[in-house]
């Protein structure tokens, strides 16, 4: 349900709005290259519509089946080894594509309004990009030895942000209790119980 909401509210439902925004911005101030987030398909659509070179940047490749051998998004599978593993991966990947493609007609309507041919699968939009950049390391994706030239690992983006402040230890310097750092996803995944 959550993923379908994301399709409706961001990836597909607002794609025409994102396309209009990027086209208007590029007309106001042209760019040599646009770096588009992988989840903003409308930005990619807009760039493709006006012939604007762009790359897609993602934190992982899992939603897009563009690297053979990488486990599919969702259940946290490790790389397939057995025939049963391969069959399970294929089934999960097909299910993910089916969810994406449940909004394909709506997305293709937006593409048609911009004079673009329909896609066979919603995730095919990324192939209009010059490159698919992954802001992570190969180890996190279980990347195989050979990956398509279209995909490039550029490492995590760890530049200091401008909105956070340096951490100040709230405990006395002689406090011997262990200090534990806990990191969670950037999206809410019902962490309340774990935090407690």
PDB file of C-alpha atoms in Angstrom:
ATOM      1  CA  UNK A   1       0.000   0.000   0.000  1.00  0.00           C
ATOM      2  CA  UNK A   2       2.763   2.444   0.927  1.00  0.00           C
ATOM      3  CA  UNK A   3       4.633   1.861  -2.310  1.00  0.00           C
ATOM      4  CA  UNK A   4       1.441   2.387  -4.323  1.00  0.00           C
ATOM      5  CA  UNK A   5       0.903   5.675  -2.493  1.00  0.00           C
ATOM      6  CA  UNK A   6       4.429   6.718  -3.419  1.00  0.00           C
ATOM      7  CA  UNK A   7       3.653   5.882  -7.056  1.00  0.00           C
ATOM      8  CA  UNK A   8       0.446   7.912  -6.902  1.00  0.00           C
ATOM      9  CA  UNK A   9       1.802  10.894  -4.983  1.00  0.00           C
ATOM     10  CA  UNK A  10       5.350  11.182  -6.305  1.00  0.00           C
ATOM     11  CA  UNK A  11       6.625   8.912  -9.048  1.00  0.00           C
ATOM     12  CA  UNK A  12       3.638   8.899 -11.403  1.00  0.00           C
ATOM     13  CA  UNK A  13       0.793  10.972 -10.017  1.00  0.00           C
ATOM     14  CA  UNK A  14       2.859  14.173 -10.010  1.00  0.00           C
ATOM     15  CA  UNK A  15       5.135  13.286 -12.935  1.00  0.00           C
ATOM     16  CA  UNK A  16       3.526  15.832 -15.259  1.00  0.00           C
ATOM     17  CA  UNK A  17       4.018  18.559 -12.615  1.00  0.00           C
ATOM     18  CA  UNK A  18       7.679  17.648 -12.124  1.00  0.00           C
ATOM     19  CA  UNK A  19       8.175  17.592 -15.890  1.00  0.00           C
ATOM     20  CA  UNK A  20       6.602  21.045 -16.262  1.00  0.00           C
ATOM     21  CA  UNK A  21       8.732  22.412 -13.406  1.00  0.00           C
ATOM     22  CA  UNK A  22      12.046  21.125 -14.783  1.00  0.00           C
ATOM     23  CA  UNK A  23      11.231  22.318 -18.298  1.00  0.00           C
ATOM     24  CA  UNK A  24      10.312  25.793 -17.021  1.00  0.00           C
ATOM     25  CA  UNK A  25      13.454  25.967 -14.888  1.00  0.00           C
ATOM     26  CA  UNK A  26      15.696  24.870 -17.751  1.00  0.00           C
ATOM     27  CA  UNK A  27      14.101  27.465 -20.023  1.00  0.00           C
ATOM     28  CA  UNK A  28      14.763  30.101 -17.347  1.00  0.00           C
ATOM     29  CA  UNK A  29      18.319  28.937 -16.719  1.00  0.00           C
ATOM     30  CA  UNK A  30      19.799  26.336 -19.108  1.00  0.00           C
ATOM     31  CA  UNK A  31      22.107  23.646 -17.727  1.00  0.00           C
ATOM     32  CA  UNK A  32      24.694  21.379 -19.287  1.00  0.00           C
ATOM     33  CA  UNK A  33      23.512  18.412 -17.233  1.00  0.00           C
ATOM     34  CA  UNK A  34      20.676  17.626 -14.830  1.00  0.00           C
ATOM     35  CA  UNK A  35      21.226  15.199 -11.968  1.00  0.00           C
ATOM     36  CA  UNK A  36      17.790  13.670 -11.348  1.00  0.00           C
ATOM     37  CA  UNK A  37      16.785  11.655  -8.317  1.00  0.00           C
ATOM     38  CA  UNK A  38      15.800   8.125  -9.284  1.00  0.00           C
ATOM     39  CA  UNK A  39      12.363   8.535  -7.698  1.00  0.00           C
ATOM     40  CA  UNK A  40      11.506  11.702  -9.656  1.00  0.00           C
ATOM     41  CA  UNK A  41      10.451  10.110 -12.920  1.00  0.00           C
ATOM     42  CA  UNK A  42       8.724  13.330 -13.996  1.00  0.00           C
ATOM     43  CA  UNK A  43      12.044  15.200 -13.930  1.00  0.00           C
ATOM     44  CA  UNK A  44      13.492  12.512 -16.174  1.00  0.00           C
ATOM     45  CA  UNK A  45      10.450  12.727 -18.462  1.00  0.00           C
ATOM     46  CA  UNK A  46      10.806  16.514 -18.741  1.00  0.00           C
ATOM     47  CA  UNK A  47      14.494  16.278 -19.554  1.00  0.00           C
ATOM     48  CA  UNK A  48      13.876  13.609 -22.174  1.00  0.00           C
ATOM     49  CA  UNK A  49      11.071  15.665 -23.725  1.00  0.00           C
ATOM     50  CA  UNK A  50      13.326  18.660 -24.414  1.00  0.00           C
ATOM     51  CA  UNK A  51      16.514  16.732 -25.170  1.00  0.00           C
ATOM     52  CA  UNK A  52      18.201  17.836 -21.945  1.00  0.00           C
ATOM     53  CA  UNK A  53      21.133  15.582 -21.000  1.00  0.00           C
ATOM     54  CA  UNK A  54      20.643  14.083 -17.548  1.00  0.00           C
ATOM     55  CA  UNK A  55      21.911  11.396 -15.241  1.00  0.00           C
ATOM     56  CA  UNK A  56      19.941   9.530 -12.614  1.00  0.00           C
ATOM     57  CA  UNK A  57      21.320   9.320  -9.083  1.00  0.00           C
ATOM     58  CA  UNK A  58      20.120   6.729  -6.603  1.00  0.00           C
ATOM     59  CA  UNK A  59      21.200   5.410  -3.241  1.00  0.00           C
ATOM     60  CA  UNK A  60      20.744   1.842  -4.497  1.00  0.00           C
ATOM     61  CA  UNK A  61      19.843   0.049  -7.700  1.00  0.00           C
ATOM     62  CA  UNK A  62      17.327  -2.390  -6.256  1.00  0.00           C
ATOM     63  CA  UNK A  63      14.031  -0.923  -7.568  1.00  0.00           C
ATOM     64  CA  UNK A  64      15.407  -0.926 -11.104  1.00  0.00           C
ATOM     65  CA  UNK A  65      16.339  -4.304 -12.596  1.00  0.00           C
ATOM     66  CA  UNK A  66      19.265  -2.949 -14.594  1.00  0.00           C
ATOM     67  CA  UNK A  67      22.109  -4.957 -13.063  1.00  0.00           C
ATOM     68  CA  UNK A  68      21.728  -8.721 -13.482  1.00  0.00           C
ATOM     69  CA  UNK A  69      22.536 -10.615 -10.316  1.00  0.00           C
ATOM     70  CA  UNK A  70      21.724  -7.923  -7.761  1.00  0.00           C
ATOM     71  CA  UNK A  71      19.043  -9.125  -5.341  1.00  0.00           C
ATOM     72  CA  UNK A  72      15.625  -7.515  -5.894  1.00  0.00           C
ATOM     73  CA  UNK A  73      14.149  -4.794  -3.703  1.00  0.00           C
ATOM     74  CA  UNK A  74      12.072  -5.740  -0.706  1.00  0.00           C
ATOM     75  CA  UNK A  75      12.751  -8.796   1.421  1.00  0.00           C
ATOM     76  CA  UNK A  76      16.492  -8.276   1.979  1.00  0.00           C
ATOM     77  CA  UNK A  77      17.614 -11.256  -0.061  1.00  0.00           C
ATOM     78  CA  UNK A  78      21.260 -12.173  -0.467  1.00  0.00           C
ATOM     79  CA  UNK A  79      22.661 -13.001  -3.925  1.00  0.00           C
ATOM     80  CA  UNK A  80      21.091 -16.032  -5.568  1.00  0.00           C
ATOM     81  CA  UNK A  81      23.154 -19.216  -5.485  1.00  0.00           C
ATOM     82  CA  UNK A  82      20.752 -22.112  -6.032  1.00  0.00           C
ATOM     83  CA  UNK A  83      18.056 -22.585  -8.671  1.00  0.00           C
ATOM     84  CA  UNK A  84      15.479 -21.984  -5.938  1.00  0.00           C
ATOM     85  CA  UNK A  85      17.196 -18.667  -5.068  1.00  0.00           C
ATOM     86  CA  UNK A  86      17.123 -17.584  -8.705  1.00  0.00           C
ATOM     87  CA  UNK A  87      13.446 -18.520  -8.985  1.00  0.00           C
ATOM     88  CA  UNK A  88      12.606 -16.556  -5.819  1.00  0.00           C
ATOM     89  CA  UNK A  89      14.527 -13.498  -7.041  1.00  0.00           C
ATOM     90  CA  UNK A  90      12.732 -13.645 -10.384  1.00  0.00           C
ATOM     91  CA  UNK A  91       9.356 -13.882  -8.648  1.00  0.00           C
ATOM     92  CA  UNK A  92      10.077 -10.911  -6.348  1.00  0.00           C
ATOM     93  CA  UNK A  93      11.455  -8.871  -9.265  1.00  0.00           C
ATOM     94  CA  UNK A  94       8.339  -9.647 -11.358  1.00  0.00           C
ATOM     95  CA  UNK A  95       6.110  -8.594  -8.464  1.00  0.00           C
ATOM     96  CA  UNK A  96       7.992  -5.315  -8.074  1.00  0.00           C
ATOM     97  CA  UNK A  97       7.726  -4.589 -11.809  1.00  0.00           C
ATOM     98  CA  UNK A  98       4.007  -5.385 -11.689  1.00  0.00           C
ATOM     99  CA  UNK A  99       3.505  -2.834  -8.920  1.00  0.00           C
ATOM    100  CA  UNK A 100       5.443  -0.207 -10.908  1.00  0.00           C
ATOM    101  CA  UNK A 101       3.554  -1.081 -14.086  1.00  0.00           C
ATOM    102  CA  UNK A 102       0.171  -0.762 -12.375  1.00  0.00           C
ATOM    103  CA  UNK A 103       0.570   2.990 -13.031  1.00  0.00           C
ATOM    104  CA  UNK A 104       2.172   2.632 -16.483  1.00  0.00           C
ATOM    105  CA  UNK A 105      -0.889   3.813 -18.468  1.00  0.00           C
ATOM    106  CA  UNK A 106      -1.076   7.029 -16.434  1.00  0.00           C
ATOM    107  CA  UNK A 107       2.649   7.654 -16.895  1.00  0.00           C
ATOM    108  CA  UNK A 108       2.531   6.921 -20.611  1.00  0.00           C
ATOM    109  CA  UNK A 109      -0.289   9.484 -20.910  1.00  0.00           C
ATOM    110  CA  UNK A 110       2.061  12.103 -19.471  1.00  0.00           C
ATOM    111  CA  UNK A 111       4.770  11.003 -21.902  1.00  0.00           C
ATOM    112  CA  UNK A 112       2.327  11.259 -24.825  1.00  0.00           C
ATOM    113  CA  UNK A 113       1.480  14.859 -23.861  1.00  0.00           C
ATOM    114  CA  UNK A 114       5.185  15.617 -24.342  1.00  0.00           C
ATOM    115  CA  UNK A 115       5.417  13.766 -27.646  1.00  0.00           C
ATOM    116  CA  UNK A 116       7.296  10.788 -26.199  1.00  0.00           C
ATOM    117  CA  UNK A 117       6.719   7.150 -27.097  1.00  0.00           C
ATOM    118  CA  UNK A 118       5.143   4.891 -24.478  1.00  0.00           C
ATOM    119  CA  UNK A 119       7.365   2.776 -22.243  1.00  0.00           C
ATOM    120  CA  UNK A 120       7.058  -0.997 -22.002  1.00  0.00           C
ATOM    121  CA  UNK A 121       7.746  -0.801 -18.246  1.00  0.00           C
ATOM    122  CA  UNK A 122       7.641   2.209 -15.944  1.00  0.00           C
ATOM    123  CA  UNK A 123      11.212   1.596 -14.771  1.00  0.00           C
ATOM    124  CA  UNK A 124      12.435   1.917 -18.376  1.00  0.00           C
ATOM    125  CA  UNK A 125      12.292   5.717 -17.942  1.00  0.00           C
ATOM    126  CA  UNK A 126      15.776   5.628 -16.376  1.00  0.00           C
ATOM    127  CA  UNK A 127      17.271   4.417 -19.670  1.00  0.00           C
ATOM    128  CA  UNK A 128      16.758   7.878 -21.188  1.00  0.00           C
ATOM    129  CA  UNK A 129      19.584   9.037 -18.891  1.00  0.00           C
ATOM    130  CA  UNK A 130      23.252   9.245 -19.832  1.00  0.00           C
ATOM    131  CA  UNK A 131      24.188   7.205 -16.741  1.00  0.00           C
ATOM    132  CA  UNK A 132      22.662   5.672 -13.626  1.00  0.00           C
ATOM    133  CA  UNK A 133      24.852   6.833 -10.728  1.00  0.00           C
ATOM    134  CA  UNK A 134      24.800   4.960  -7.452  1.00  0.00           C
ATOM    135  CA  UNK A 135      25.625   6.972  -4.336  1.00  0.00           C
ATOM    136  CA  UNK A 136      26.700   3.895  -2.424  1.00  0.00           C
ATOM    137  CA  UNK A 137      29.370   1.229  -2.607  1.00  0.00           C
ATOM    138  CA  UNK A 138      29.220  -2.001  -4.576  1.00  0.00           C
ATOM    139  CA  UNK A 139      29.280  -4.050  -1.349  1.00  0.00           C
ATOM    140  CA  UNK A 140      25.877  -2.734  -0.243  1.00  0.00           C
ATOM    141  CA  UNK A 141      24.275  -3.864  -3.511  1.00  0.00           C
ATOM    142  CA  UNK A 142      26.000  -7.254  -3.670  1.00  0.00           C
ATOM    143  CA  UNK A 143      27.223  -6.037  -7.061  1.00  0.00           C
ATOM    144  CA  UNK A 144      28.622  -8.687  -9.374  1.00  0.00           C
ATOM    145  CA  UNK A 145      32.102  -8.360 -10.876  1.00  0.00           C
ATOM    146  CA  UNK A 146      30.727  -6.977 -14.135  1.00  0.00           C
ATOM    147  CA  UNK A 147      28.096  -4.284 -14.235  1.00  0.00           C
ATOM    148  CA  UNK A 148      26.624  -2.555 -17.300  1.00  0.00           C
ATOM    149  CA  UNK A 149      28.472   0.551 -18.528  1.00  0.00           C
ATOM    150  CA  UNK A 150      25.236   2.466 -17.909  1.00  0.00           C
ATOM    151  CA  UNK A 151      25.656   2.015 -14.134  1.00  0.00           C
ATOM    152  CA  UNK A 152      28.444   3.668 -12.163  1.00  0.00           C
ATOM    153  CA  UNK A 153      29.153   3.547  -8.451  1.00  0.00           C
ATOM    154  CA  UNK A 154      30.138   7.030  -7.253  1.00  0.00           C
ATOM    155  CA  UNK A 155      30.266   6.276  -3.528  1.00  0.00           C
ATOM    156  CA  UNK A 156      28.214   7.689  -0.683  1.00  0.00           C
ATOM    157  CA  UNK A 157      27.685  11.426  -0.652  1.00  0.00           C
ATOM    158  CA  UNK A 158      29.108  12.389   2.734  1.00  0.00           C
ATOM    159  CA  UNK A 159      29.649  16.120   2.417  1.00  0.00           C
ATOM    160  CA  UNK A 160      28.883  18.096   5.556  1.00  0.00           C
ATOM    161  CA  UNK A 161      25.413  19.558   5.431  1.00  0.00           C
ATOM    162  CA  UNK A 162      24.648  23.164   6.277  1.00  0.00           C
ATOM    163  CA  UNK A 163      21.701  22.559   8.614  1.00  0.00           C
ATOM    164  CA  UNK A 164      23.112  20.335  11.355  1.00  0.00           C
ATOM    165  CA  UNK A 165      25.249  21.453  14.247  1.00  0.00           C
ATOM    166  CA  UNK A 166      28.287  19.651  15.691  1.00  0.00           C
ATOM    167  CA  UNK A 167      27.455  17.046  18.323  1.00  0.00           C
ATOM    168  CA  UNK A 168      28.030  18.057  21.919  1.00  0.00           C
ATOM    169  CA  UNK A 169      28.415  15.286  24.480  1.00  0.00           C
ATOM    170  CA  UNK A 170      25.725  15.861  27.134  1.00  0.00           C
ATOM    171  CA  UNK A 171      27.473  13.585  29.641  1.00  0.00           C
ATOM    172  CA  UNK A 172      30.349  14.421  32.004  1.00  0.00           C
ATOM    173  CA  UNK A 173      33.780  13.475  30.667  1.00  0.00           C
ATOM    174  CA  UNK A 174      34.312  10.947  33.470  1.00  0.00           C
ATOM    175  CA  UNK A 175      31.012   9.138  32.747  1.00  0.00           C
ATOM    176  CA  UNK A 176      31.919   5.470  32.189  1.00  0.00           C
ATOM    177  CA  UNK A 177      28.559   4.314  30.809  1.00  0.00           C
ATOM    178  CA  UNK A 178      28.769   2.979  27.231  1.00  0.00           C
ATOM    179  CA  UNK A 179      27.657   5.368  24.527  1.00  0.00           C
ATOM    180  CA  UNK A 180      25.665   3.732  21.731  1.00  0.00           C
ATOM    181  CA  UNK A 181      24.955   5.315  18.367  1.00  0.00           C
ATOM    182  CA  UNK A 182      21.850   3.955  16.639  1.00  0.00           C
ATOM    183  CA  UNK A 183      21.085   4.791  13.002  1.00  0.00           C
ATOM    184  CA  UNK A 184      17.819   4.183  11.194  1.00  0.00           C
ATOM    185  CA  UNK A 185      16.397   4.776   7.766  1.00  0.00           C
ATOM    186  CA  UNK A 186      15.625   8.309   6.614  1.00  0.00           C
ATOM    187  CA  UNK A 187      11.985   7.271   6.264  1.00  0.00           C
ATOM    188  CA  UNK A 188       9.697   6.241   9.125  1.00  0.00           C
ATOM    189  CA  UNK A 189       9.578   2.456   9.446  1.00  0.00           C
ATOM    190  CA  UNK A 190       7.841   2.236  12.830  1.00  0.00           C
ATOM    191  CA  UNK A 191      11.090   2.396  14.833  1.00  0.00           C
ATOM    192  CA  UNK A 192       9.297   3.301  18.070  1.00  0.00           C
ATOM    193  CA  UNK A 193       9.470  -0.183  19.586  1.00  0.00           C
ATOM    194  CA  UNK A 194      13.137  -0.624  18.743  1.00  0.00           C
ATOM    195  CA  UNK A 195      14.004   2.772  20.209  1.00  0.00           C
ATOM    196  CA  UNK A 196      12.194   1.935  23.425  1.00  0.00           C
TER     197      UNK A 196
END
